[in-house]
């Protein structure tokens, strides 16, 4: 039996020192946990910003160009009007600024070998998926490219969803590149100099079709008449 008088009891000073050692340790553990959560939050916010930047950049960058061709989905009426202008036509087709691929896919369903050029990679990948989903991926192709760096010389049918600022320059480009049997279909805005051979639709759904052989014939006739008029 051990006497209580012989029991060793810690002094108050020793107890204070022990408590002082324990408290900082607990605070250190809490601080490390807070630091870990802070790193996780920072990484999460940073990852979200990077993802938003990656998604938004292809949509914002075209707006910074001198001539902007924004993405505005074609309406059902516009698609039907384009298809109407393609009746009795054959051969290859290209949609300049193909967006989400609606025109290209609709044309492929009518038997055309259809191609779309689009600067936004997200829209191109989505167009490829839609073509695969609709079972026309073998008759369609989508390219990530700037329309001003592409030659359209081997296409017989051209569809354009343009804006007024780009139409004069595009008219000149197509005039130089396309063959006489080509038909150009403009949606939303007409070309400034060409006279349309066919027009259908109303308002924003209006579609203009230009047969290049007729436009060139009118230009040739105008050049023949001009000297006589001046004399």
mmCIF file of N, CA, C and O in Angstrom, residues 39-80:
data_model
loop_
_atom_site.group_PDB
_atom_site.id
_atom_site.type_symbol
_atom_site.label_atom_id
_atom_site.label_comp_id
_atom_site.label_asym_id
_atom_site.label_seq_id
_atom_site.Cartn_x
_atom_site.Cartn_y
_atom_site.Cartn_z
ATOM 1 N N UNK A 39 -6.018 26.220 -50.088
ATOM 2 C CA UNK A 39 -5.405 25.780 -51.348
ATOM 3 C C UNK A 39 -6.421 25.115 -52.258
ATOM 4 O O UNK A 39 -6.419 25.323 -53.486
ATOM 5 N N UNK A 40 -7.309 24.295 -51.651
ATOM 6 C CA UNK A 40 -8.343 23.633 -52.456
ATOM 7 C C UNK A 40 -9.284 24.645 -53.099
ATOM 8 O O UNK A 40 -9.642 24.531 -54.273
ATOM 9 N N UNK A 41 -9.699 25.643 -52.309
ATOM 10 C CA UNK A 41 -10.597 26.678 -52.849
ATOM 11 C C UNK A 41 -9.908 27.460 -53.956
ATOM 12 O O UNK A 41 -10.495 27.718 -55.016
ATOM 13 N N UNK A 42 -8.647 27.824 -53.726
ATOM 14 C CA UNK A 42 -7.902 28.568 -54.744
ATOM 15 C C UNK A 42 -7.763 27.764 -56.030
ATOM 16 O O UNK A 42 -7.941 28.274 -57.132
ATOM 17 N N UNK A 43 -7.451 26.465 -55.874
ATOM 18 C CA UNK A 43 -7.314 25.606 -57.050
ATOM 19 C C UNK A 43 -8.644 25.459 -57.785
ATOM 20 O O UNK A 43 -8.699 25.473 -59.016
ATOM 21 N N UNK A 44 -9.740 25.351 -57.006
ATOM 22 C CA UNK A 44 -11.053 25.217 -57.632
ATOM 23 C C UNK A 44 -11.446 26.457 -58.412
ATOM 24 O O UNK A 44 -11.922 26.372 -59.545
ATOM 25 N N UNK A 45 -11.229 27.630 -57.799
ATOM 26 C CA UNK A 45 -11.556 28.890 -58.482
ATOM 27 C C UNK A 45 -10.688 29.069 -59.718
ATOM 28 O O UNK A 45 -11.156 29.456 -60.795
ATOM 29 N N UNK A 46 -9.401 28.762 -59.579
ATOM 30 C CA UNK A 46 -8.496 28.882 -60.722
ATOM 31 C C UNK A 46 -8.888 27.955 -61.860
ATOM 32 O O UNK A 46 -8.891 28.348 -63.021
ATOM 33 N N UNK A 47 -9.234 26.706 -61.511
ATOM 34 C CA UNK A 47 -9.659 25.763 -62.545
ATOM 35 C C UNK A 47 -10.932 26.210 -63.246
ATOM 36 O O UNK A 47 -11.076 26.069 -64.458
ATOM 37 N N UNK A 48 -11.866 26.768 -62.464
ATOM 38 C CA UNK A 48 -13.113 27.260 -63.058
ATOM 39 C C UNK A 48 -12.852 28.409 -64.020
ATOM 40 O O UNK A 48 -13.424 28.463 -65.112
ATOM 41 N N UNK A 49 -11.972 29.325 -63.638
ATOM 42 C CA UNK A 49 -11.650 30.463 -64.505
ATOM 43 C C UNK A 49 -10.975 30.003 -65.796
ATOM 44 O O UNK A 49 -11.263 30.510 -66.879
ATOM 45 N N UNK A 50 -10.083 29.026 -65.666
ATOM 46 C CA UNK A 50 -9.418 28.499 -66.860
ATOM 47 C C UNK A 50 -10.428 27.842 -67.790
ATOM 48 O O UNK A 50 -10.387 28.020 -69.019
ATOM 49 N N UNK A 51 -11.361 27.077 -67.203
ATOM 50 C CA UNK A 51 -12.380 26.419 -68.024
ATOM 51 C C UNK A 51 -13.272 27.440 -68.723
ATOM 52 O O UNK A 51 -13.590 27.300 -69.912
ATOM 53 N N UNK A 52 -13.684 28.481 -67.984
ATOM 54 C CA UNK A 52 -14.512 29.524 -68.586
ATOM 55 C C UNK A 52 -13.768 30.244 -69.695
ATOM 56 O O UNK A 52 -14.338 30.571 -70.741
ATOM 57 N N UNK A 53 -12.483 30.486 -69.475
ATOM 58 C CA UNK A 53 -11.665 31.145 -70.507
ATOM 59 C C UNK A 53 -11.578 30.281 -71.753
ATOM 60 O O UNK A 53 -11.705 30.775 -72.877
ATOM 61 N N UNK A 54 -11.373 28.979 -71.560
ATOM 62 C CA UNK A 54 -11.247 28.074 -72.707
ATOM 63 C C UNK A 54 -12.543 28.008 -73.503
ATOM 64 O O UNK A 54 -12.530 27.921 -74.734
ATOM 65 N N UNK A 55 -13.683 28.055 -72.800
ATOM 66 C CA UNK A 55 -14.970 27.985 -73.490
ATOM 67 C C UNK A 55 -15.324 29.315 -74.141
ATOM 68 O O UNK A 55 -15.818 29.370 -75.269
ATOM 69 N N UNK A 56 -15.061 30.420 -73.437
ATOM 70 C CA UNK A 56 -15.508 31.732 -73.910
ATOM 71 C C UNK A 56 -14.622 32.312 -75.000
ATOM 72 O O UNK A 56 -15.114 33.029 -75.880
ATOM 73 N N UNK A 57 -13.328 32.001 -74.976
ATOM 74 C CA UNK A 57 -12.402 32.622 -75.924
ATOM 75 C C UNK A 57 -12.800 32.430 -77.379
ATOM 76 O O UNK A 57 -12.786 33.383 -78.164
ATOM 77 N N UNK A 58 -13.178 31.201 -77.834
ATOM 78 C CA UNK A 58 -13.562 31.047 -79.235
ATOM 79 C C UNK A 58 -14.771 31.873 -79.632
ATOM 80 O O UNK A 58 -14.959 32.186 -80.811
ATOM 81 N N UNK A 59 -15.630 32.232 -78.648
ATOM 82 C CA UNK A 59 -16.791 33.050 -78.960
ATOM 83 C C UNK A 59 -16.458 34.536 -78.952
ATOM 84 O O UNK A 59 -17.037 35.319 -79.702
ATOM 85 N N UNK A 60 -15.517 34.930 -78.075
ATOM 86 C CA UNK A 60 -15.184 36.342 -77.931
ATOM 87 C C UNK A 60 -14.181 36.794 -78.980
ATOM 88 O O UNK A 60 -14.283 37.902 -79.517
ATOM 89 N N UNK A 61 -13.214 35.941 -79.315
ATOM 90 C CA UNK A 61 -12.143 36.325 -80.228
ATOM 91 C C UNK A 61 -12.642 36.834 -81.572
ATOM 92 O O UNK A 61 -12.149 37.858 -82.066
ATOM 93 N N UNK A 62 -13.637 36.183 -82.231
ATOM 94 C CA UNK A 62 -14.103 36.723 -83.512
ATOM 95 C C UNK A 62 -14.615 38.145 -83.406
ATOM 96 O O UNK A 62 -14.530 38.922 -84.358
ATOM 97 N N UNK A 63 -15.167 38.510 -82.248
ATOM 98 C CA UNK A 63 -15.691 39.860 -82.083
ATOM 99 C C UNK A 63 -14.588 40.909 -82.082
ATOM 100 O O UNK A 63 -14.848 42.092 -82.284
ATOM 101 N N UNK A 64 -13.340 40.476 -81.846
ATOM 102 C CA UNK A 64 -12.222 41.406 -81.830
ATOM 103 C C UNK A 64 -11.648 41.637 -83.223
ATOM 104 O O UNK A 64 -10.771 42.472 -83.403
ATOM 105 N N UNK A 65 -12.132 40.889 -84.209
ATOM 106 C CA UNK A 65 -11.635 41.040 -85.569
ATOM 107 C C UNK A 65 -12.256 42.262 -86.230
ATOM 108 O O UNK A 65 -13.288 42.783 -85.793
ATOM 109 N N UNK A 66 -11.623 42.692 -87.304
ATOM 110 C CA UNK A 66 -12.114 43.855 -88.027
ATOM 111 C C UNK A 66 -13.502 43.606 -88.585
ATOM 112 O O UNK A 66 -14.382 44.466 -88.545
ATOM 113 N N UNK A 67 -13.704 42.412 -89.166
ATOM 114 C CA UNK A 67 -15.018 42.005 -89.658
ATOM 115 C C UNK A 67 -15.478 40.831 -88.806
ATOM 116 O O UNK A 67 -14.890 39.765 -88.839
ATOM 117 N N UNK A 68 -16.505 41.044 -88.017
ATOM 118 C CA UNK A 68 -16.985 40.035 -87.084
ATOM 119 C C UNK A 68 -18.123 39.245 -87.694
ATOM 120 O O UNK A 68 -19.065 39.805 -88.252
ATOM 121 N N UNK A 69 -18.046 37.906 -87.599
ATOM 122 C CA UNK A 69 -19.120 37.036 -88.050
ATOM 123 C C UNK A 69 -19.635 36.279 -86.826
ATOM 124 O O UNK A 69 -19.158 35.200 -86.507
ATOM 125 N N UNK A 70 -20.581 36.849 -86.097
ATOM 126 C CA UNK A 70 -21.034 36.241 -84.847
ATOM 127 C C UNK A 70 -21.867 34.989 -85.109
ATOM 128 O O UNK A 70 -22.423 34.805 -86.198
ATOM 129 N N UNK A 71 -21.966 34.136 -84.096
ATOM 130 C CA UNK A 71 -22.773 32.937 -84.201
ATOM 131 C C UNK A 71 -24.212 33.252 -83.830
ATOM 132 O O UNK A 71 -24.507 33.595 -82.690
ATOM 133 N N UNK A 72 -25.093 33.139 -84.812
ATOM 134 C CA UNK A 72 -26.531 33.279 -84.595
ATOM 135 C C UNK A 72 -27.194 32.073 -85.258
ATOM 136 O O UNK A 72 -27.139 31.938 -86.486
ATOM 137 N N UNK A 73 -27.779 31.163 -84.487
ATOM 138 C CA UNK A 73 -28.345 29.940 -85.077
ATOM 139 C C UNK A 73 -29.387 30.244 -86.142
ATOM 140 O O UNK A 73 -30.191 31.168 -86.011
ATOM 141 N N UNK A 74 -29.352 29.469 -87.216
ATOM 142 C CA UNK A 74 -30.341 29.625 -88.285
ATOM 143 C C UNK A 74 -31.706 29.188 -87.793
ATOM 144 O O UNK A 74 -31.839 28.201 -87.061
ATOM 145 N N UNK A 75 -32.719 29.924 -88.185
ATOM 146 C CA UNK A 75 -34.086 29.554 -87.810
ATOM 147 C C UNK A 75 -34.583 28.442 -88.737
ATOM 148 O O UNK A 75 -34.013 28.177 -89.798
ATOM 149 N N UNK A 76 -35.661 27.807 -88.318
ATOM 150 C CA UNK A 76 -36.254 26.742 -89.137
ATOM 151 C C UNK A 76 -36.696 27.290 -90.491
ATOM 152 O O UNK A 76 -36.496 26.643 -91.530
ATOM 153 N N UNK A 77 -37.250 28.506 -90.501
ATOM 154 C CA UNK A 77 -37.685 29.117 -91.754
ATOM 155 C C UNK A 77 -36.496 29.392 -92.674
ATOM 156 O O UNK A 77 -36.578 29.182 -93.893
ATOM 157 N N UNK A 78 -35.387 29.847 -92.116
ATOM 158 C CA UNK A 78 -34.200 30.105 -92.932
ATOM 159 C C UNK A 78 -33.673 28.824 -93.558
ATOM 160 O O UNK A 78 -33.297 28.799 -94.733
ATOM 161 N N UNK A 79 -33.654 27.757 -92.786
ATOM 162 C CA UNK A 79 -33.181 26.476 -93.321
ATOM 163 C C UNK A 79 -34.075 26.016 -94.454
ATOM 164 O O UNK A 79 -33.591 25.574 -95.512
ATOM 165 N N UNK A 80 -35.378 26.127 -94.276
ATOM 166 C CA UNK A 80 -36.309 25.717 -95.335
ATOM 167 C C UNK A 80 -36.155 26.582 -96.578
ATOM 168 O O UNK A 80 -36.233 26.090 -97.705
#
